[in-house]
Coordinates of N, CA and C in Angstrom, one line a residue:
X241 N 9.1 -21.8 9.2 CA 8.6 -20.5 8.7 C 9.9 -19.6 8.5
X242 N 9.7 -18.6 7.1 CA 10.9 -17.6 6.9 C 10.7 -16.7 7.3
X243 N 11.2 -15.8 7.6 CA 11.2 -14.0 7.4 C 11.8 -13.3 6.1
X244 N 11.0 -13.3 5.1 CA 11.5 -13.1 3.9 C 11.5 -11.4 3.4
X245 N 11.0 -11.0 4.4 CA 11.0 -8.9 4.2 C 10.9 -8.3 5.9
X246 N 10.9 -7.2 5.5 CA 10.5 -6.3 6.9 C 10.8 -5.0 6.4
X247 N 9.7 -4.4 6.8 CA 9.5 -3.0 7.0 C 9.8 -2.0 8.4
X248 N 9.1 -0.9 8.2 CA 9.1 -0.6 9.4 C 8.2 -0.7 10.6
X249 N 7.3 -1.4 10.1 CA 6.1 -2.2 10.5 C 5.7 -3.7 10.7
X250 N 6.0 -3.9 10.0 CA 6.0 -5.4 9.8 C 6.9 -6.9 9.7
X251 N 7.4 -7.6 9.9 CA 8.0 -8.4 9.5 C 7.6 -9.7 9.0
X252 N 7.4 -10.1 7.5 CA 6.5 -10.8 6.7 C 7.4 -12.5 6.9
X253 N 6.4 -13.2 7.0 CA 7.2 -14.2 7.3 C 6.2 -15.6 5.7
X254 N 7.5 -16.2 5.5 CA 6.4 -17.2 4.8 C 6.2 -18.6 5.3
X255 N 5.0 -19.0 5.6 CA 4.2 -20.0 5.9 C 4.7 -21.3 5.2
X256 N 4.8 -20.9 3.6 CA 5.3 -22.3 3.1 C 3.8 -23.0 3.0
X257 N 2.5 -22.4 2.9 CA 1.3 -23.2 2.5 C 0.6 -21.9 1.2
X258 N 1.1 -21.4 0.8 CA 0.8 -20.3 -0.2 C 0.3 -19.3 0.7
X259 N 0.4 -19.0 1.5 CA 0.1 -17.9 2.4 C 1.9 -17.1 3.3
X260 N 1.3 -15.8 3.5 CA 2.8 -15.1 4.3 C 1.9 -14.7 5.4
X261 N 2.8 -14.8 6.5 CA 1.9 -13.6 8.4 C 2.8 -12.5 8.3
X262 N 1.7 -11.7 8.7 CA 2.7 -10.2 9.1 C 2.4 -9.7 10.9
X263 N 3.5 -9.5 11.3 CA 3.7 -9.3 12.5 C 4.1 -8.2 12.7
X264 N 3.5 -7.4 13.9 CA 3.9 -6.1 14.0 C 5.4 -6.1 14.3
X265 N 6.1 -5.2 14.4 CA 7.2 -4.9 15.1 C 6.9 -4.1 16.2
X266 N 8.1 -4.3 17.0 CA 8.0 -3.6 18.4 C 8.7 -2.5 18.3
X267 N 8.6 -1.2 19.2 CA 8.9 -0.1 19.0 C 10.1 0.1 18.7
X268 N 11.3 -0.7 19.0 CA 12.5 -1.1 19.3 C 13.0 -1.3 17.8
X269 N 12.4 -2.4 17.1 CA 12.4 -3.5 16.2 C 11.8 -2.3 15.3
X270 N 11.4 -1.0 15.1 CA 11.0 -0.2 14.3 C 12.1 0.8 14.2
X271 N 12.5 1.3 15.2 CA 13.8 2.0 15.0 C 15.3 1.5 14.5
X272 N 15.1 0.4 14.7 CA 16.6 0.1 14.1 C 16.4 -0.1 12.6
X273 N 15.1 -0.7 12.2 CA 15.3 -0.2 10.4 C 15.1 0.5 10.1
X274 N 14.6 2.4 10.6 CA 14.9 3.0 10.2 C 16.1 3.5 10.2
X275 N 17.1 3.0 11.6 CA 18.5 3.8 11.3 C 18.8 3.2 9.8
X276 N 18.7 1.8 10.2 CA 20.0 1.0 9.0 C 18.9 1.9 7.4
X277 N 18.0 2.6 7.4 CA 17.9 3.4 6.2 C 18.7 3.8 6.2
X278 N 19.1 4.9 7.0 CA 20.0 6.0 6.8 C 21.4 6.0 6.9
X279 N 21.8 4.7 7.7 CA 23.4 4.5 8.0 C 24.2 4.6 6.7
X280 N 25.5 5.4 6.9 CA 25.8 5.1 8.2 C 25.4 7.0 8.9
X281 N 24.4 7.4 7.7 CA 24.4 8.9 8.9 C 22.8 8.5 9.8
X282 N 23.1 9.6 10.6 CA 21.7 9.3 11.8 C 20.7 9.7 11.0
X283 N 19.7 8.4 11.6 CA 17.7 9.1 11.2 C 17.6 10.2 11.7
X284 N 16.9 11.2 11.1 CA 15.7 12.0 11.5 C 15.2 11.8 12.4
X285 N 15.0 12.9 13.7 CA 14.3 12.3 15.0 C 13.1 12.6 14.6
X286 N 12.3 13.2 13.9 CA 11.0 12.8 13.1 C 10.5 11.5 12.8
X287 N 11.6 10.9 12.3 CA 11.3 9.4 11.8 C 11.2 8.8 12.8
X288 N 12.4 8.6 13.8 CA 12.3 7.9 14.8 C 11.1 8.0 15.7
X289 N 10.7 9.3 16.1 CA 9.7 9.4 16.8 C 8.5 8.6 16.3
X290 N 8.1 8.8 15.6 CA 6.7 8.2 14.8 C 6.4 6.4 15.6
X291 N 5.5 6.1 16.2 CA 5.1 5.0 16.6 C 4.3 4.5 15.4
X292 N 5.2 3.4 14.6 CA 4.9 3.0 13.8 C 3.8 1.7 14.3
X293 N 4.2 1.2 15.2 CA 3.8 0.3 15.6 C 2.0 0.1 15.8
X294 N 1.7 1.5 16.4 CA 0.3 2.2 16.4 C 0.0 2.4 15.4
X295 N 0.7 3.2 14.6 CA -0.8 3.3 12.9 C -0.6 1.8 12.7
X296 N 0.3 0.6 12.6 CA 0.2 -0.5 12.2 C -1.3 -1.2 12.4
X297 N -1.4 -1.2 14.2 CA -2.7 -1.9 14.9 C -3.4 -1.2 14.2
X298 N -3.6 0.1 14.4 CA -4.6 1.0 14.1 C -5.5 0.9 12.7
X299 N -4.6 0.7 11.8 CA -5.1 0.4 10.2 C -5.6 -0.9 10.3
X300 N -5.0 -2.0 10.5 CA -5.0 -3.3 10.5 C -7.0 -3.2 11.3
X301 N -7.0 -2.7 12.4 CA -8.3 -2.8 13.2 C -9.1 -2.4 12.1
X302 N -8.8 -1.4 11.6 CA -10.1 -0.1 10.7 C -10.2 -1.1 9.0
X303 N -9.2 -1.9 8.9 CA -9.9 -2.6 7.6 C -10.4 -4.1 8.1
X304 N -10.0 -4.5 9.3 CA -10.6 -5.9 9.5 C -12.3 -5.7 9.8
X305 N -12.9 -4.3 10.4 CA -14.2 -3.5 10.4 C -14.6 -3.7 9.0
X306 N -13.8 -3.2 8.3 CA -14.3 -2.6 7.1 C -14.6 -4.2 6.3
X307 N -13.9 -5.1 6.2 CA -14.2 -6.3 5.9 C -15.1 -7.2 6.5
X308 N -15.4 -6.6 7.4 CA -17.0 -7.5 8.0 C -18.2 -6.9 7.4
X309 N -18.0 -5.4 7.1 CA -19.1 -5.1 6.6 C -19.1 -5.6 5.6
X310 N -18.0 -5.1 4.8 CA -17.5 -5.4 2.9 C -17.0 -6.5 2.2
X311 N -17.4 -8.2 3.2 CA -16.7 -8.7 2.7 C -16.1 -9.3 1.2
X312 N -16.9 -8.1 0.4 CA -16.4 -8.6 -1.2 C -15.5 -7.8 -1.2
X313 N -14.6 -6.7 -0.7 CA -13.2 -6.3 -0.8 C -12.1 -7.1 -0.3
X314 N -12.3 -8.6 0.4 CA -11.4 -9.4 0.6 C -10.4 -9.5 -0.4
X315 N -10.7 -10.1 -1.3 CA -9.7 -10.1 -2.6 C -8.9 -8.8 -3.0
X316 N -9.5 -7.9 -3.0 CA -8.5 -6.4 -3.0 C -7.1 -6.1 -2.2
X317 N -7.6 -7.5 -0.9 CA -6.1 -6.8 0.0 C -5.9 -8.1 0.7
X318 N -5.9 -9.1 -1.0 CA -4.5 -10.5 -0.7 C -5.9 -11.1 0.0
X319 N -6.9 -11.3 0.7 CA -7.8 -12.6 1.1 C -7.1 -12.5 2.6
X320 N -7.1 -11.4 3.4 CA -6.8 -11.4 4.8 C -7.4 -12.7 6.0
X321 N -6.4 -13.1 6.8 CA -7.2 -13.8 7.8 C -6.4 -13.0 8.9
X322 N -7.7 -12.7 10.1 CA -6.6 -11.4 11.2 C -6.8 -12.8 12.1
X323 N -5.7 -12.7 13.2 CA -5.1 -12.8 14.4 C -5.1 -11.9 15.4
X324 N -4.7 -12.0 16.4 CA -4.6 -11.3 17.3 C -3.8 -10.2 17.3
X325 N -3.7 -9.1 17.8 CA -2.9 -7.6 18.3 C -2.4 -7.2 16.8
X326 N -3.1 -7.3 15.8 CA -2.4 -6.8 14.2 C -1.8 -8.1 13.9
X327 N -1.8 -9.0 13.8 CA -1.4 -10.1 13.0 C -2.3 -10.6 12.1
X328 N -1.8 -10.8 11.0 CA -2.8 -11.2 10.1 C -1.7 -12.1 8.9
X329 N -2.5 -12.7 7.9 CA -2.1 -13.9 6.6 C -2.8 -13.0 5.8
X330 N -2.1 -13.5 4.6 CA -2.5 -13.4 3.3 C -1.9 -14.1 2.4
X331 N -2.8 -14.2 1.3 CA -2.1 -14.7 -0.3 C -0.6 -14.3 0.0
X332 N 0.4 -15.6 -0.8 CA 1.2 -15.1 -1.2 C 1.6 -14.4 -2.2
X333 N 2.3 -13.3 -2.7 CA 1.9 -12.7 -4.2 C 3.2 -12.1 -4.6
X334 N 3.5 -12.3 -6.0 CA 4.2 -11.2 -6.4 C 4.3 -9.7 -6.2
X335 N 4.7 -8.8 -5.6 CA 4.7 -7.9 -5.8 C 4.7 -6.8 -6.9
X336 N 3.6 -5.5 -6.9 CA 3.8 -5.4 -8.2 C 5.4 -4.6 -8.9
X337 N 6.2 -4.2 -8.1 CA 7.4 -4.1 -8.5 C 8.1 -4.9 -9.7
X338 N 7.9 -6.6 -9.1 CA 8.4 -7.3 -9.8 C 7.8 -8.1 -11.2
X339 N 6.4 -7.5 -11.1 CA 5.2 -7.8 -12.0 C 5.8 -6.6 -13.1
X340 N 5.8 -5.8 -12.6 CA 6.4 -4.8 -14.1 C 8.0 -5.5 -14.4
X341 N 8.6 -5.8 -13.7 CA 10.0 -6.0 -14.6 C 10.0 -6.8 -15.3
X342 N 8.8 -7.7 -14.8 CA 9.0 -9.1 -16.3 C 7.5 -8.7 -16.9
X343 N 7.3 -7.7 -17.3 CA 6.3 -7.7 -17.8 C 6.6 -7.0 -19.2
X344 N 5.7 -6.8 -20.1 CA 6.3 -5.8 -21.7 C 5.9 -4.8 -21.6
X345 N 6.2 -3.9 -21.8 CA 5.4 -2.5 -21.7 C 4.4 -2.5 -21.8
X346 N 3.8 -2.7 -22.9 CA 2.2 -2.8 -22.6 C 1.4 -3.8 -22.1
X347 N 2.0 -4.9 -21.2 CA 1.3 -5.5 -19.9 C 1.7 -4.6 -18.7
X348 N 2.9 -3.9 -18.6 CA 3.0 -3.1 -17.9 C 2.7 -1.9 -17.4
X349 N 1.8 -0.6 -18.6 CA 0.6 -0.4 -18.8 C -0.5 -0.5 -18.0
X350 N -0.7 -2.0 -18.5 CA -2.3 -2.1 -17.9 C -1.9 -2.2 -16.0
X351 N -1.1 -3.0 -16.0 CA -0.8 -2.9 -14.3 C -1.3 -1.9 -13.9
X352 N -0.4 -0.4 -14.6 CA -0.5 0.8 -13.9 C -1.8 1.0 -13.9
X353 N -2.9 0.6 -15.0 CA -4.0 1.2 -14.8 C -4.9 0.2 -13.8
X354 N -4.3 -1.0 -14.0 CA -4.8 -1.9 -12.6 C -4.5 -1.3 -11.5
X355 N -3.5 -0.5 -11.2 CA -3.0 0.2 -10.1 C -4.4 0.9 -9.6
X356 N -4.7 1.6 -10.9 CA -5.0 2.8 -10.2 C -6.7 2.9 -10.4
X357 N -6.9 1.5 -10.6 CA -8.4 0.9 -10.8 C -8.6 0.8 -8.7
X358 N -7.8 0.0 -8.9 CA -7.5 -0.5 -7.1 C -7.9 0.8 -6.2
X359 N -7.2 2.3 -6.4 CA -7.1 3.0 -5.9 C -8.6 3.7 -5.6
X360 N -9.2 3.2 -7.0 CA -10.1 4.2 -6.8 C -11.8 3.3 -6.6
X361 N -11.6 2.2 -6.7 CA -12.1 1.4 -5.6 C -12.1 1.3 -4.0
X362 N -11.1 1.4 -3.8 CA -11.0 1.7 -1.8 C -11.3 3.0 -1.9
X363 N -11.1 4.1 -2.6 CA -11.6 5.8 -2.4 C -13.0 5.3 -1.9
X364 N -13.6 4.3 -3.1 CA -15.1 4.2 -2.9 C -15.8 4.0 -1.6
X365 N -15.0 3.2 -1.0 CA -15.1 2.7 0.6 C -14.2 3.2 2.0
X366 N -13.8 4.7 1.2 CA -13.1 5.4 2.2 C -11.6 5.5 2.6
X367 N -11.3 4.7 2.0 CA -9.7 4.4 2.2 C -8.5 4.7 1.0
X368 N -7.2 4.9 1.1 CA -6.8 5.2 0.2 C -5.0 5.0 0.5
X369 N -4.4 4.3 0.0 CA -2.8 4.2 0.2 C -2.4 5.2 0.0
X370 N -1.5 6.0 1.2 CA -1.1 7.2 1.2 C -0.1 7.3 1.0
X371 N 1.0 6.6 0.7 CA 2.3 7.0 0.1 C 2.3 6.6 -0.9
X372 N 1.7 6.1 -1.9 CA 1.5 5.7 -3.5 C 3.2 4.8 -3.6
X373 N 3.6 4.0 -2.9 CA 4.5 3.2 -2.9 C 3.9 1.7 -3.5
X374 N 3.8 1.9 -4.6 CA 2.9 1.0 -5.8 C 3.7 -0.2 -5.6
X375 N 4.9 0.1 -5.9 CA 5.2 -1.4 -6.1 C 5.8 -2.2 -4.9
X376 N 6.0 -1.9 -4.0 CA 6.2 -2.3 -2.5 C 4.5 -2.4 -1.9
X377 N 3.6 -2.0 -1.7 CA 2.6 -1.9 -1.1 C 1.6 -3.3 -1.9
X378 N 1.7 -3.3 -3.2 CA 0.4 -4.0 -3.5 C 1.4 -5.1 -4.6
X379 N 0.5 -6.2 -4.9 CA 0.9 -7.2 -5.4 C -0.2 -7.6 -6.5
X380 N 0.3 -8.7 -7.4 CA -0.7 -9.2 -8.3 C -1.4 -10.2 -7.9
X381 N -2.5 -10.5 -8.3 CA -3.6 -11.9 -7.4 C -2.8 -12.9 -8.5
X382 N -3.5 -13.7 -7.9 CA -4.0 -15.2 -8.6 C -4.5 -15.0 -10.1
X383 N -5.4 -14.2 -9.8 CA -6.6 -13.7 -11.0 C -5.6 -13.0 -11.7
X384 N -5.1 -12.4 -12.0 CA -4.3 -11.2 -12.2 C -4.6 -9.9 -12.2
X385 N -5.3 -9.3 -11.2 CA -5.9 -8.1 -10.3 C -4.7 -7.1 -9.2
X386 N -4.5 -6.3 -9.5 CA -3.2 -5.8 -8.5 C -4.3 -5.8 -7.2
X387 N -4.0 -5.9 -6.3 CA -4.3 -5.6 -4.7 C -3.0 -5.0 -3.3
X388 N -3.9 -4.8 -2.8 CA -3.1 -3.9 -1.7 C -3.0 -5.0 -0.7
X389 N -1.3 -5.0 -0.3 CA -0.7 -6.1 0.4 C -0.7 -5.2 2.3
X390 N -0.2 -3.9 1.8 CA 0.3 -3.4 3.3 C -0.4 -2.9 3.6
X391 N -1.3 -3.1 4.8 CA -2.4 -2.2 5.6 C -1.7 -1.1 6.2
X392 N -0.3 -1.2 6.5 CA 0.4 0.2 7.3 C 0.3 1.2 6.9
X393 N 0.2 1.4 5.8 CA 0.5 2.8 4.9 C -1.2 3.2 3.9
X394 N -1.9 2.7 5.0 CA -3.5 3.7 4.2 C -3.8 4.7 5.3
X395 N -4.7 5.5 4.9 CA -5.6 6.3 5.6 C -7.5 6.1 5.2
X396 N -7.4 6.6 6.4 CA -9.2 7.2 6.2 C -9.4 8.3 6.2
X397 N -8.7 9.2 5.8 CA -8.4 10.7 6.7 C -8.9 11.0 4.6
X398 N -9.8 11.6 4.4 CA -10.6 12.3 3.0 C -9.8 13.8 2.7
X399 N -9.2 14.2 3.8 CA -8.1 15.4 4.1 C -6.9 15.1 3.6
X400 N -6.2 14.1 4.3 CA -5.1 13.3 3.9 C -4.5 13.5 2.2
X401 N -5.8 12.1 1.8 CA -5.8 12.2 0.6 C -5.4 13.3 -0.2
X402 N -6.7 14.6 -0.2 CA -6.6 15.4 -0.9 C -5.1 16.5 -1.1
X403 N -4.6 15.9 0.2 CA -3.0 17.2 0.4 C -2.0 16.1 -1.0
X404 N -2.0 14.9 -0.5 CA -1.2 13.7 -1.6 C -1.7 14.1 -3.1
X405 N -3.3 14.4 -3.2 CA -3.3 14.8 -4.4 C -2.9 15.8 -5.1
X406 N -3.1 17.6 -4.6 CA -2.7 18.4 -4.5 C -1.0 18.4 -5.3
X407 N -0.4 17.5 -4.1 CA 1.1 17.7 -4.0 C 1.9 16.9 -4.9
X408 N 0.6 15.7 -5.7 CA 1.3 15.2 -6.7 C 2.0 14.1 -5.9
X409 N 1.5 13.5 -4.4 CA 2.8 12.6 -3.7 C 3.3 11.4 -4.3
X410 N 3.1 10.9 -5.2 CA 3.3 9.8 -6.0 C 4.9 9.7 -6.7
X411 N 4.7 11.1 -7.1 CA 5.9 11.7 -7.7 C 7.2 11.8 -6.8
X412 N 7.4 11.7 -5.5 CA 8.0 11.6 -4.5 C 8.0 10.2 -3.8
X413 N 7.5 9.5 -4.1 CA 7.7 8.3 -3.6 C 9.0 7.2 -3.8
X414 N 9.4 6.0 -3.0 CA 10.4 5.5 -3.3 C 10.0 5.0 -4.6
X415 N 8.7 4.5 -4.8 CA 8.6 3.2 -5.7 C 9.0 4.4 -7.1
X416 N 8.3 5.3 -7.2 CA 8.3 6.4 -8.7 C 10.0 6.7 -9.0
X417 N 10.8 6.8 -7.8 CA 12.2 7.2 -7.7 C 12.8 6.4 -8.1
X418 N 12.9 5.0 -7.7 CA 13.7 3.7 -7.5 C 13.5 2.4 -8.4
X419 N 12.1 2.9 -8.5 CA 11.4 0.9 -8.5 C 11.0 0.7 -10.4
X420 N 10.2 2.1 -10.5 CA 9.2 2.3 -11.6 C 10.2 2.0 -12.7
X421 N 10.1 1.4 -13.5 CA 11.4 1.3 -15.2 C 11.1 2.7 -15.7
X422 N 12.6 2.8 -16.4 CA 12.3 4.5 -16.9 C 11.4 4.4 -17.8
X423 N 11.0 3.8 -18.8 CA 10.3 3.4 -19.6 C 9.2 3.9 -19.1
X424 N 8.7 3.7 -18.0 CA 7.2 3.7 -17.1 C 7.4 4.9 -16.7
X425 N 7.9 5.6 -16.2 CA 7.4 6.9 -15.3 C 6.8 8.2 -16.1
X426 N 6.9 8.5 -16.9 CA 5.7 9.4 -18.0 C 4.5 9.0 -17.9
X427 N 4.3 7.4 -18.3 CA 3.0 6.9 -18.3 C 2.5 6.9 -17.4
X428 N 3.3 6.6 -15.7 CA 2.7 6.2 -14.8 C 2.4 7.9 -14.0
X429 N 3.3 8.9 -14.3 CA 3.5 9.8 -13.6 C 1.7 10.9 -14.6
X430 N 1.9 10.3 -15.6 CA 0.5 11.3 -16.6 C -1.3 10.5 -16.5
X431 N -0.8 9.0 -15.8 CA -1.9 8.5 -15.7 C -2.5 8.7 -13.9
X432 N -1.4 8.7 -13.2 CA -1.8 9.3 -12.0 C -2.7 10.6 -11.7
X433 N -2.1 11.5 -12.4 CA -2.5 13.1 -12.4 C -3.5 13.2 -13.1
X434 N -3.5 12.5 -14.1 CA -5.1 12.5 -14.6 C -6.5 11.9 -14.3
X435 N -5.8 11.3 -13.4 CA -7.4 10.2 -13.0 C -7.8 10.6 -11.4
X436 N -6.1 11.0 -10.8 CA -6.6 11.1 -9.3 C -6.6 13.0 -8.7
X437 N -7.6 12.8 -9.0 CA -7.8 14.6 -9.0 C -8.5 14.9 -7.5
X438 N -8.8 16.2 -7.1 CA -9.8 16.4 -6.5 C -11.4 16.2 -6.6
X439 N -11.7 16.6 -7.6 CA -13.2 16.2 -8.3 C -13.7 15.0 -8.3
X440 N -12.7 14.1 -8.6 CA -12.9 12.4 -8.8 C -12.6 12.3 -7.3
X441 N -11.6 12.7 -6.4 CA -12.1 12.0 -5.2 C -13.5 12.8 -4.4
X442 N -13.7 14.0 -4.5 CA -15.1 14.4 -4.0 C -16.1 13.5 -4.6
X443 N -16.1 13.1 -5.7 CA -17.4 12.5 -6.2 C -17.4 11.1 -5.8
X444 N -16.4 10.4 -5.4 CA -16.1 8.7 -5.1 C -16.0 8.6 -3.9
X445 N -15.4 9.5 -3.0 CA -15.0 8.8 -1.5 C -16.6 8.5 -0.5
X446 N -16.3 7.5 -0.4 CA -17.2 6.7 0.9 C -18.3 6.6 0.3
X447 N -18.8 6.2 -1.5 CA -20.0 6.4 -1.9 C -20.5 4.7 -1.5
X448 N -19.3 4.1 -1.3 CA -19.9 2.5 -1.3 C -20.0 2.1 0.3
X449 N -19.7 3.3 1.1 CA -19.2 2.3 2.6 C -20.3 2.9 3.0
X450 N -21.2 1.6 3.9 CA -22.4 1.5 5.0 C -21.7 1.2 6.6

């Protein structure tokens, strides 16, 4: 087995059977990548403080729930198998980062609106990726469906959401800063704002979750 990424959460390993495990990190193993963000100046003791390791378990528990009731959103986040203490498998997958660079603008396009199909499918069942880090967070299927890879970075919080919408947080994200082709960010930044409003999440959140 490899260790082919790590977050501040996780460290994704690959299986080598078309599947990757993600393992939490330990409190320790969380702070040192976020120094090496910032090196060689010091993290924010904001950053550091944050027990990433907790929202990890925390989310990971609240969608493996959410997948017993719902098990037709398995496919939305990679075909999860959990393990023990937040460990879990999934599909292996392109990321959609790297699905837009080899993609033509207008396959790259529909991604974004596959993005934001995804998005507003989990609103439906409560949930919602809260740092809109699109192309690090979710990947392309098999099928060719984007889905959401990282359970660290959602909420259930319907509050939450609404402040990210409000504030436009998409627009501040690494992926919009860093990742998005310049080409994309008008399209991605005018199809966000338009679809994920207040109104549309009052009228969608938790209309599908029993």
């Amino acid at each position: 087995m490899t260790i082919i990424a790590q977050g501040a959460q996780y460290k994704v390993i690959d299986t080598h059977d078309g599947r990757v495990k993600k393992i939490p990190l330990t409190a320790a193993e969380s702070r040192k990548v976020i120094a090496g963000w910032y090196a060689p100046n010091p993290a924010p003791r904001k950053d550091l403080a944050i027990d990433y390791r907790a929202q990890a378990l925390d989310s990971c528990k609240k969608i493996r729930a959410l997948l017993i009731s719902h098990p037709e959103l398995r496919p939305s986040f990679g075909n999860p198998a959990f393990e023990e203490a937040g460990i879990y498998t999934q599909d292996a997958l392109q990321t959609l980062g790297a699905a837009l660079e080899d993609s033509s603008k207008e396959q790259a396009k529909e991604l974004i609106r596959g993005y934001l199909d995804l998005i507003l499918l989990h609103w439906q069942y409560g949930l919602s990726e809260k740092v809109f880090n699109c192309t690090v967070n979710n990947a392309l299927s098999h099928s060719g469906k984007v889905v959401l890879l990282d359970f660290g970075e959602v909420t259930f919080d319907k509050e939450e959401v609404l402040k990210s919408i409000i504030s436009k947080r998409w627009l501040h994200s690494f992926s919009y800063k860093k990742q998005i082709p310049g080409n994309l960010k008008e399209y991605y930044a005018h199809c966000l704002s338009e679809r994920l409003t207040p109104a549309v999440l009052n009228a969608t959140w938790g209309i599908l979750k029993t």
